[in-house]
Coordinates of C-alpha atoms and ligand atoms in Angstrom, one line a residue:
M1 CA 169.7 138.8 110.8
S2 CA 167.1 136.5 109.3
T3 CA 165.3 134.3 111.9
I4 CA 165.5 131.4 109.4
A5 CA 169.2 131.9 108.8
A6 CA 169.9 132.1 112.5
F7 CA 168.0 128.8 113.0
Y8 CA 170.4 126.9 110.9
G9 CA 173.4 128.1 112.9
G10 CA 175.1 125.2 114.7
K11 CA 172.9 122.6 112.9
S12 CA 174.1 119.4 111.3
I13 CA 172.3 119.0 107.9
L14 CA 172.0 116.1 105.6
I15 CA 171.3 116.9 101.9
T16 CA 170.7 114.2 99.3
G17 CA 171.0 115.3 95.7
A18 CA 173.4 118.1 96.7
T19 CA 175.4 117.7 93.5
G20 CA 172.2 118.3 91.5
F21 CA 170.7 121.6 90.2
M22 CA 168.5 122.3 93.2
G23 CA 170.8 120.7 95.7
K24 CA 173.7 122.9 94.8
V25 CA 171.7 126.1 95.2
L26 CA 170.3 124.9 98.5
M27 CA 173.8 124.1 99.8
E28 CA 175.1 127.5 98.6
K29 CA 172.3 129.4 100.3
L30 CA 172.9 127.6 103.6
F31 CA 176.7 128.3 103.6
R32 CA 176.2 131.9 102.5
T33 CA 173.4 132.9 105.0
S34 CA 174.2 130.5 107.9
P35 CA 178.0 130.3 107.8
N36 CA 178.0 129.2 111.5
L37 CA 176.1 126.0 110.7
K38 CA 178.0 123.0 112.1
V39 CA 178.2 120.7 109.1
I40 CA 176.4 119.7 105.9
Y41 CA 176.6 116.0 105.1
I42 CA 176.1 115.3 101.4
L43 CA 175.6 111.8 99.9
V44 CA 177.7 111.8 96.7
R45 CA 178.3 108.9 94.3
P46 CA 181.5 108.6 92.3
K47 CA 180.8 109.8 88.8
A48 CA 182.8 110.2 85.5
D49 CA 186.0 108.9 87.1
Q50 CA 185.8 111.6 89.9
T51 CA 185.8 110.6 93.6
P52 CA 183.1 112.2 95.8
Q53 CA 185.8 114.5 97.2
Q54 CA 186.9 115.7 93.8
R55 CA 183.3 116.3 92.8
V56 CA 182.8 118.4 95.9
F57 CA 186.0 120.4 95.3
Q58 CA 184.8 121.1 91.8
I59 CA 181.4 122.4 93.1
L60 CA 183.0 124.6 95.8
N61 CA 185.3 126.1 93.2
S62 CA 182.5 126.9 90.8
K63 CA 181.1 130.4 90.1
L64 CA 178.0 129.5 92.1
F65 CA 180.0 129.4 95.4
E66 CA 182.1 132.5 94.8
K67 CA 180.2 134.5 97.5
V68 CA 180.4 131.5 100.0
K69 CA 184.2 131.7 100.0
E70 CA 183.9 135.3 101.3
V71 CA 181.5 134.7 104.1
C72 CA 182.4 131.1 105.0
P73 CA 186.1 130.7 104.4
D74 CA 186.1 127.3 106.3
V75 CA 183.4 125.9 104.0
H76 CA 185.7 123.0 103.1
E77 CA 185.8 121.9 106.7
K78 CA 182.0 122.2 107.1
I79 CA 181.1 120.0 104.2
R80 CA 181.3 116.2 104.6
A81 CA 181.0 114.3 101.4
I82 CA 179.8 110.8 102.2
S83 CA 180.3 108.2 99.4
A84 CA 176.8 106.8 98.7
D85 CA 174.8 105.3 96.0
L86 CA 171.0 105.5 96.4
N87 CA 170.6 102.7 93.8
Q88 CA 172.0 100.3 96.5
S89 CA 169.6 99.1 99.1
D90 CA 171.9 100.2 102.0
F91 CA 173.1 103.3 100.0
A92 CA 176.6 101.7 100.1
I93 CA 177.4 104.0 103.0
S94 CA 180.2 102.8 105.4
K95 CA 179.2 101.7 108.9
E96 CA 181.2 104.6 110.4
D97 CA 179.6 107.2 108.1
T98 CA 176.1 105.7 108.8
Q99 CA 176.8 105.9 112.6
E100 CA 177.8 109.6 112.3
L101 CA 174.8 110.5 110.2
L102 CA 172.4 108.7 112.6
S103 CA 173.8 110.3 115.7
C104 CA 174.4 113.8 114.5
T105 CA 171.8 114.9 111.9
N106 CA 169.3 117.6 112.8
I107 CA 167.7 118.4 109.4
V108 CA 167.3 116.2 106.3
F109 CA 166.6 117.7 102.8
H110 CA 165.9 114.9 100.4
C111 CA 166.4 116.3 96.9
A112 CA 167.9 113.2 95.2
A113 CA 165.9 111.7 92.4
T114 CA 166.0 110.6 88.8
V115 CA 164.2 113.3 86.9
R116 CA 164.4 111.9 83.4
F117 CA 161.1 111.4 81.7
D118 CA 162.3 108.4 79.8
D119 CA 163.9 106.5 82.7
H120 CA 163.2 102.8 83.0
L121 CA 160.5 102.1 85.6
R122 CA 162.8 99.9 87.7
H123 CA 165.4 102.7 88.0
A124 CA 162.8 105.3 88.7
V125 CA 161.2 103.1 91.4
Q126 CA 164.6 102.4 93.0
L127 CA 165.5 106.0 93.2
N128 CA 162.3 107.9 93.7
V129 CA 160.5 105.3 95.9
A130 CA 162.7 102.7 97.4
A131 CA 165.6 105.1 98.3
T132 CA 163.0 107.5 99.9
Q133 CA 161.7 104.5 102.0
Q134 CA 165.3 103.7 103.0
L135 CA 166.1 107.3 103.9
L136 CA 163.0 107.5 106.1
L137 CA 164.1 104.4 107.9
M138 CA 167.4 106.0 108.5
A139 CA 165.8 109.2 109.7
S140 CA 163.6 107.3 112.2
Q141 CA 166.9 106.3 113.9
M142 CA 168.2 109.9 114.2
P143 CA 167.6 111.0 117.8
K144 CA 168.5 114.6 117.1
L145 CA 166.4 114.9 114.0
E146 CA 164.2 118.1 114.0
A147 CA 162.7 118.0 110.5
F148 CA 162.7 115.9 107.3
I149 CA 162.0 117.8 104.1
H150 CA 161.1 115.8 101.0
I151 CA 161.3 117.5 97.6
S152 CA 158.6 116.1 95.3
T153 CA 157.1 117.8 92.2
A154 CA 153.9 119.8 91.5
Y155 CA 153.3 117.3 88.7
S156 CA 153.2 114.2 91.0
N157 CA 149.4 114.4 90.5
C158 CA 149.4 115.8 87.0
N159 CA 146.6 113.3 86.2
L160 CA 144.3 115.7 88.1
K161 CA 143.4 119.2 86.9
H162 CA 143.1 120.9 90.3
I163 CA 145.7 119.8 92.9
D164 CA 145.5 120.6 96.6
E165 CA 148.2 120.5 99.2
V166 CA 147.3 116.9 100.2
I167 CA 148.6 113.4 99.4
Y168 CA 146.5 111.7 96.8
P169 CA 146.4 107.9 97.0
C170 CA 148.0 106.0 94.1
P171 CA 146.1 103.1 92.5
V172 CA 149.2 100.9 93.2
E173 CA 150.6 100.1 96.7
P174 CA 154.3 101.4 96.7
K175 CA 155.6 98.4 98.7
K176 CA 154.1 96.0 96.1
I177 CA 155.8 98.0 93.3
I178 CA 159.2 98.0 95.1
D179 CA 158.9 94.2 95.8
S180 CA 157.9 93.3 92.2
M181 CA 160.8 95.3 90.8
E182 CA 163.1 93.0 92.8
W183 CA 162.1 89.8 90.9
L184 CA 160.6 90.9 87.5
D185 CA 163.1 91.1 84.6
D186 CA 163.3 94.2 82.4
A187 CA 161.3 92.7 79.6
V188 CA 158.3 92.0 81.8
I189 CA 158.6 95.4 83.4
D190 CA 158.6 97.0 80.0
E191 CA 155.5 95.0 79.2
I192 CA 153.5 96.0 82.3
A193 CA 154.9 99.5 82.8
P194 CA 152.2 101.3 80.8
K195 CA 149.4 99.6 82.7
L196 CA 151.1 100.3 86.1
I197 CA 151.8 104.0 85.2
G198 CA 148.2 104.4 84.0
D199 CA 147.2 108.0 83.4
W200 CA 150.5 109.5 84.5
P201 CA 152.5 110.7 81.5
N202 CA 155.8 109.0 82.5
A203 CA 157.7 106.9 85.1
Y204 CA 159.1 110.1 86.6
T205 CA 155.8 111.7 87.7
F206 CA 154.3 108.3 88.6
T207 CA 157.2 107.4 90.9
K208 CA 157.3 110.8 92.5
A209 CA 153.6 110.2 93.4
L210 CA 154.5 106.8 94.9
G211 CA 157.4 108.5 96.8
E212 CA 154.9 110.8 98.4
M213 CA 152.8 107.9 99.5
V214 CA 155.8 106.2 101.0
V215 CA 156.6 109.4 102.9
Q216 CA 153.0 109.4 104.3
Q217 CA 153.1 105.6 105.1
E218 CA 156.6 105.6 106.6
S219 CA 156.5 108.9 108.5
R220 CA 156.4 107.1 111.8
N221 CA 156.9 109.9 114.5
L222 CA 159.0 112.0 112.1
N223 CA 158.4 115.7 111.6
I224 CA 158.0 115.7 107.9
A225 CA 157.0 118.2 105.1
I226 CA 156.8 117.8 101.3
I227 CA 157.5 120.5 98.9
R228 CA 156.2 120.4 95.4
P229 CA 157.9 122.8 93.0
S230 CA 156.5 123.2 89.5
I231 CA 158.9 123.8 86.6
V232 CA 162.2 125.1 88.1
G233 CA 164.3 127.5 86.1
A234 CA 167.5 129.5 86.5
T235 CA 168.1 131.7 89.5
W236 CA 166.2 135.0 89.7
Q237 CA 168.4 136.8 92.3
E238 CA 170.5 134.6 94.5
P239 CA 173.4 134.2 94.5
F240 CA 173.2 136.0 91.1
P241 CA 170.7 136.1 88.3
G242 CA 170.5 133.5 85.6
W243 CA 172.5 130.6 87.1
V244 CA 171.6 127.2 85.7
D245 CA 173.6 124.0 85.1
N246 CA 171.4 121.6 83.1
L247 CA 169.1 121.3 80.1
N248 CA 166.1 120.1 82.1
G249 CA 162.7 121.8 82.4
P250 CA 162.7 125.1 80.5
N251 CA 166.5 125.4 80.2
G252 CA 166.9 123.0 77.2
I253 CA 164.1 124.7 75.3
I254 CA 165.5 128.2 76.0
I255 CA 169.0 127.1 75.0
A256 CA 167.7 125.4 71.8
T257 CA 165.8 128.6 70.9
G258 CA 168.9 130.7 71.6
K259 CA 171.1 128.5 69.4
G260 CA 168.6 128.7 66.6
L261 CA 167.9 125.0 66.7
L262 CA 164.3 125.4 67.8
R263 CA 162.1 127.4 65.4
A264 CA 158.6 126.2 66.3
L265 CA 157.1 125.2 69.6
R266 CA 153.6 123.8 70.1
A267 CA 152.0 126.0 72.8
T268 CA 148.9 128.2 73.3
P269 CA 149.9 131.8 74.0
K270 CA 147.2 132.4 76.5
D271 CA 148.1 129.2 78.5
V272 CA 149.8 129.8 81.9
L273 CA 153.3 128.3 82.2
D274 CA 154.1 127.5 85.8
V275 CA 157.8 128.2 86.2
V276 CA 159.6 129.1 89.4
P277 CA 163.2 130.3 89.8
V278 CA 165.4 127.8 91.7
D279 CA 166.4 130.3 94.4
I280 CA 162.7 130.8 95.2
V281 CA 162.3 127.1 95.6
V282 CA 165.3 127.0 97.9
N283 CA 164.1 129.9 100.0
L284 CA 160.8 128.1 100.5
T285 CA 162.6 124.9 101.3
L286 CA 164.7 126.6 104.0
A287 CA 161.6 128.4 105.4
V288 CA 159.8 125.0 105.6
G289 CA 162.7 123.4 107.4
W290 CA 162.7 126.2 110.0
Y291 CA 158.9 126.2 110.4
M292 CA 158.6 122.4 110.8
A293 CA 161.4 122.3 113.4
V294 CA 160.4 125.3 115.4
R295 CA 156.6 125.3 115.2
R296 CA 156.1 121.5 115.0
P297 CA 152.8 121.3 113.2
T298 CA 150.8 118.3 114.4
S299 CA 150.5 116.8 110.9
M300 CA 152.7 116.4 107.8
L301 CA 152.3 119.5 105.6
I302 CA 152.5 119.8 101.8
Y303 CA 153.7 123.1 100.3
H304 CA 153.2 124.0 96.6
C305 CA 156.0 126.1 95.2
T306 CA 154.1 127.3 92.1
S307 CA 153.6 130.7 90.5
G308 CA 150.4 130.2 88.4
N309 CA 147.9 131.6 90.9
L310 CA 150.3 134.1 92.6
N311 CA 152.2 135.6 89.6
P312 CA 151.0 133.9 86.4
C313 CA 153.2 133.9 83.4
N314 CA 151.8 132.7 80.0
W315 CA 153.4 131.6 76.9
G316 CA 152.4 134.8 75.1
K317 CA 154.5 136.7 77.6
M318 CA 157.4 134.2 78.2
G319 CA 158.0 133.4 74.5
P320 CA 158.6 136.9 73.1
Q321 CA 160.6 137.7 76.3
V322 CA 162.9 134.7 75.8
L323 CA 163.3 135.5 72.1
A324 CA 164.1 139.1 72.7
T325 CA 166.7 138.0 75.4
V326 CA 168.5 135.5 73.2
K327 CA 168.6 138.0 70.4
K328 CA 170.1 140.7 72.7
F329 CA 172.5 138.2 74.3
P330 CA 173.4 135.8 71.4
F331 CA 174.7 132.3 72.1
E332 CA 178.1 131.4 70.8
K333 CA 178.3 128.9 67.9
A334 CA 174.6 129.2 67.2
F335 CA 173.3 127.0 64.4
R336 CA 171.1 129.8 63.1
R337 CA 169.8 133.3 64.0
P338 CA 167.2 132.8 66.8
N339 CA 163.7 133.0 65.5
A340 CA 160.8 131.0 66.7
D341 CA 157.0 131.0 66.8
F342 CA 154.2 128.9 68.3
T343 CA 152.3 126.3 66.5
T344 CA 148.9 125.4 67.8
N345 CA 148.0 122.1 66.0
T346 CA 149.4 118.8 64.9
I347 CA 149.5 119.6 61.2
T348 CA 151.4 122.9 61.5
T349 CA 153.7 121.3 64.1
L350 CA 154.5 118.5 61.8
Y351 CA 155.0 120.9 58.9
W352 CA 157.4 123.2 60.8
N353 CA 159.3 120.3 62.3
T354 CA 160.0 119.1 58.8
V355 CA 160.7 122.5 57.2
S356 CA 162.4 124.3 60.1
H357 CA 164.0 121.5 62.0
R358 CA 164.7 118.2 60.1
A359 CA 165.3 119.6 56.6
P360 CA 167.9 122.2 57.6
A361 CA 169.7 119.7 59.8
I362 CA 169.9 117.2 56.9
I363 CA 171.3 119.9 54.5
Y364 CA 173.8 121.0 57.1
D365 CA 175.0 117.4 57.7
F366 CA 175.3 116.9 53.9
C367 CA 177.6 120.0 53.8
L368 CA 179.6 118.6 56.7
W369 CA 179.9 115.2 54.9
L370 CA 180.9 116.9 51.6
T371 CA 183.7 118.7 53.5
G372 CA 184.9 115.6 55.2
R373 CA 183.5 116.4 58.6
K374 CA 181.3 114.1 60.8
P375 CA 177.5 114.9 60.4
R376 CA 175.9 115.6 63.8
M377 CA 173.1 118.0 63.4
T378 CA 170.4 115.5 62.4
K379 CA 171.1 113.4 65.5
L380 CA 170.9 116.5 67.7
M381 CA 167.7 117.8 66.0
N382 CA 166.1 114.4 66.4
R383 CA 167.0 114.4 70.1
L384 CA 165.5 117.8 70.5
I385 CA 162.3 116.9 68.7
R386 CA 162.1 113.8 70.9
S387 CA 162.7 115.9 74.0
L388 CA 159.9 118.3 72.9
S389 CA 157.5 115.3 72.4
L390 CA 158.3 114.1 75.9
V391 CA 157.6 117.5 77.5
E392 CA 154.6 118.3 75.3
Y393 CA 152.3 116.8 77.9
F394 CA 153.4 119.6 80.3
I395 CA 153.2 122.3 77.7
K396 CA 149.8 121.7 76.1
Q397 CA 147.7 121.8 79.2
T398 CA 147.5 123.8 82.4
W399 CA 146.9 122.9 86.1
E400 CA 145.7 124.7 89.1
W401 CA 147.5 124.3 92.4
S402 CA 146.2 125.6 95.7
T403 CA 148.9 127.4 97.8
Y404 CA 147.2 127.8 101.1
N405 CA 150.0 126.2 103.2
T406 CA 152.7 128.2 101.3
E407 CA 150.9 131.4 101.8
M408 CA 150.2 130.6 105.5
L409 CA 154.0 129.9 106.0
M410 CA 154.8 133.3 104.3
S411 CA 152.5 135.0 106.8
E412 CA 154.5 133.4 109.7
L413 CA 157.8 134.9 108.5
S414 CA 159.5 137.9 110.1
P415 CA 159.5 141.1 108.0
E416 CA 163.1 140.5 107.2
D417 CA 162.5 136.9 106.0
R418 CA 159.4 137.9 104.1
R419 CA 161.3 140.5 102.3
V420 CA 163.8 137.9 101.2
R421 CA 161.6 135.0 100.5
T422 CA 158.3 136.0 99.1
A423 CA 159.2 136.9 95.5
L424 CA 156.4 134.7 94.1
T425 CA 153.7 137.3 94.8
Ligands
9NY501 C1 156.4 135.6 69.3 C2 156.3 134.3 69.8 C3 157.6 133.7 70.4 C4 157.5 132.3 70.6 C5 158.8 131.7 71.1 C6 158.7 130.3 71.3 C7 159.9 129.6 71.8 C8 160.4 130.3 72.9 C9 160.7 129.3 74.0 C10 160.1 129.8 75.3 C11 160.6 128.9 76.4 C12 160.0 129.3 77.7 C13 160.3 128.3 78.7 C14 160.0 126.9 78.3 C15 159.3 126.1 79.4 C16 159.1 124.7 78.9 C17 158.7 123.8 79.9 C18 159.1 122.4 79.6 C19 158.3 121.5 80.4 C20 159.1 120.7 81.4 C21 158.2 119.9 82.2 C22 158.7 119.6 83.5 C23 157.6 119.2 84.4 C24 158.1 118.5 85.6 C25 159.2 119.2 86.3 C26 159.8 118.2 87.2 O1 159.3 117.9 88.2 S1 161.4 117.6 87.0 C27 161.9 118.4 85.7 C28 163.3 118.0 85.4 N1 163.2 116.9 84.4 C29 163.2 117.2 83.2 O2 163.0 118.3 82.7 C30 163.6 116.0 82.3 C31 163.3 116.3 80.9 N2 164.4 115.8 80.1 C32 164.5 114.5 79.9 O3 163.9 113.6 80.5 C33 165.5 114.1 78.9 O4 166.3 115.2 78.6 C34 164.8 113.6 77.6 C35 163.7 114.6 77.3 C36 164.3 112.2 77.9 C37 165.8 113.6 76.5 O5 166.8 112.8 76.8 P1 168.0 112.6 75.7 O6 167.4 112.5 74.4 O7 168.9 111.6 76.2 O8 168.7 114.0 75.8 P2 169.6 114.6 76.9 O9 170.1 113.5 77.8 O10 168.8 115.6 77.6 O11 170.8 115.2 76.1 C38 171.4 114.4 75.2 C39 172.3 115.2 74.3 O12 171.6 116.2 73.6 C40 172.0 117.5 74.0 N3 170.9 118.4 74.2 C41 169.7 118.0 74.8 N4 168.9 119.0 74.8 C42 169.5 120.1 74.2 C43 169.2 121.4 73.8 N5 168.0 121.9 74.2 N6 170.1 122.2 73.2 C44 171.3 121.7 72.9 N7 171.7 120.4 73.1 C45 170.8 119.6 73.8 C46 172.7 117.3 75.4 O13 173.7 118.3 75.6 C47 173.3 115.9 75.2 O14 174.5 116.0 74.6 P3 175.7 114.9 74.9 O15 175.8 115.1 76.5 O16 175.0 113.6 74.7 O17 176.8 115.3 74.1
NDP502 N1 164.3 120.6 88.0 C1 163.0 120.7 88.0 O1 162.4 121.4 87.2 C2 162.3 120.2 89.2 C3 162.8 119.3 90.1 N2 162.0 118.8 91.1 C4 162.6 117.8 92.1 O2 163.7 118.5 92.7 C5 164.7 117.5 93.1 C6 166.0 117.8 92.5 O3 165.9 118.0 91.1 P1 167.1 118.5 90.2 O4 168.1 119.1 91.1 O5 166.5 119.2 89.1 O6 167.7 117.1 89.7 P2 169.2 116.8 89.2 O7 169.1 115.7 88.2 O8 169.9 118.0 88.9 O9 169.9 116.2 90.6 C7 169.5 114.9 91.0 C8 170.4 114.6 92.2 O10 170.1 113.3 92.6 C9 171.4 112.6 92.7 N3 171.3 111.2 92.4 C10 170.7 110.6 91.3 N4 170.9 109.3 91.4 C11 171.6 109.0 92.5 C12 172.2 107.9 93.1 N5 172.0 106.7 92.5 N6 172.9 108.0 94.2 C13 173.1 109.2 94.8 N7 172.6 110.3 94.3 C14 171.9 110.2 93.1 C15 172.2 113.2 91.6 O11 173.6 112.9 91.9 P3 174.6 112.9 90.6 O12 175.1 114.3 90.6 O13 175.7 111.9 91.1 O14 173.9 112.5 89.4 C16 171.9 114.7 91.8 O15 172.6 115.2 92.9 C17 164.1 116.2 92.5 O16 163.5 115.4 93.6 C18 163.1 116.6 91.5 O17 162.0 115.6 91.4 C19 160.7 119.1 91.2 C20 160.1 120.0 90.4 C21 160.8 120.5 89.3

């Protein structure tokens, strides 16, 4: 049996963001490979008129958890959905639940965040900075806590070209940002946000950087590690290939290509695209939790979960591969036959956006209107073009991330664990 899987046996684990893309895969891997774990606490907010329990029931009955049911039949008893809202200063957790979390938790995996690039700065600060601060305060009151693992992003310092596994200071003190969000109104925040964000591309990456500073400043005597994944895509192997449940990162672009919506993408074929499968990120996350709890490094460690310097993939390889795949496995109800190409400058991008994106959508909507149906394609195409403009920053340039700590950790693994977890190389 894997040393890492055995470590999580009997443990009480707290996962924030467990209902999200990464959180679900993390929870699934834990239940499938360490079915004798004691309990997984998950902070869940009510959403879309579903109670936290209903949301958990839906997740446990999804395709992702099919294998879990075989190896961990009592999974329903081992998961504890705790109603919480990280937008509230005290997370709106009941006193009893708080008491249980504080007295029982052995490992914390903090995945929750707002990952939208167009989020209001106030909301991004609340979730990615203030909630992290609050969780660290809770963690400092957990007598049985063995490790606290914070999930950040490899793009938290995307204003730099070469990024090491260290915390870089932000030009703004996180506590001052948190305090100012409490009394500034939205109009003033909108006014000063560009100046606060500075040379970060959006509130998401800026607040993830601030979150890392908070982790460093509020680490107290906690045993903490930070993991920085790059662009996280669908599962590579576990629990089965190709699982994804959102349009974030590469997923939306691949789906848009498959549906024949996207016909032109501004990218340079030789440029490296740093993508990692979500199951690889989860494998590293569990390995880090084990390493931090068992080996107790003397200082906080940062782990880059990136592929660029280990197994680089460039646009010239990824693009044709995606195109060939969506042609071989066509999407249902596609708008057009998938066919796309790269553009490499503003003029051609503008031209193809007009000719291949906007004009066909307008013609299609005109036909819908003529036949008495509600036009919808122009709105969708405009959203897609806007999405592309918001991710363009991450597509048109490349970064270098050092992976010393991650490679050091891989060398510490048993042969069995290394076989399972080192697919990046
Ligand atoms: C031979 C050559 C071949 C060439 C081939 C060439 C082509 C081949 C392609 C090759 C591809 C290869 C891989 C590509 C890698 C790309 C990497 C991208 C970089 C990612 C950087 C990540 C770096 C940091 C990573 C991190 O650290 S965190 C990353 C996680 N964070 C994000 O990635 C947030 C991004 N997104 C947002 O921030 C929000 O999406 C926002 C953008 C604000 C919009 O927001 P909004 O306009 O509101 O749109 P949505 O809310 O998304 O959707 C609203 C409504 O439109 C619908 N819809 C949205 N899209 C789509 C869609 N596609 N298709 C259909 N429907 C869609 C949706 O169903 C909803 O419908 P409804 O529900 O309303 O009915
Ligand atoms: N996806 C990617 O490409 C990458 C992601 N990351 C990081 O990984 C982590 C997880 O990302 P990912 O899984 O993609 O994100 P998702 O958006 O899929 O999940 C976000 C999670 O946070 C929870 N959450 C958001 N707001 C609240 C709130 N107010 N109260 C309680 N819970 C809340 C969500 O709950 P709910 O279901 O209720 O909305 C959800 O469980 C994030 O920290 C992100 O920065 C890093 C690099 C790349």
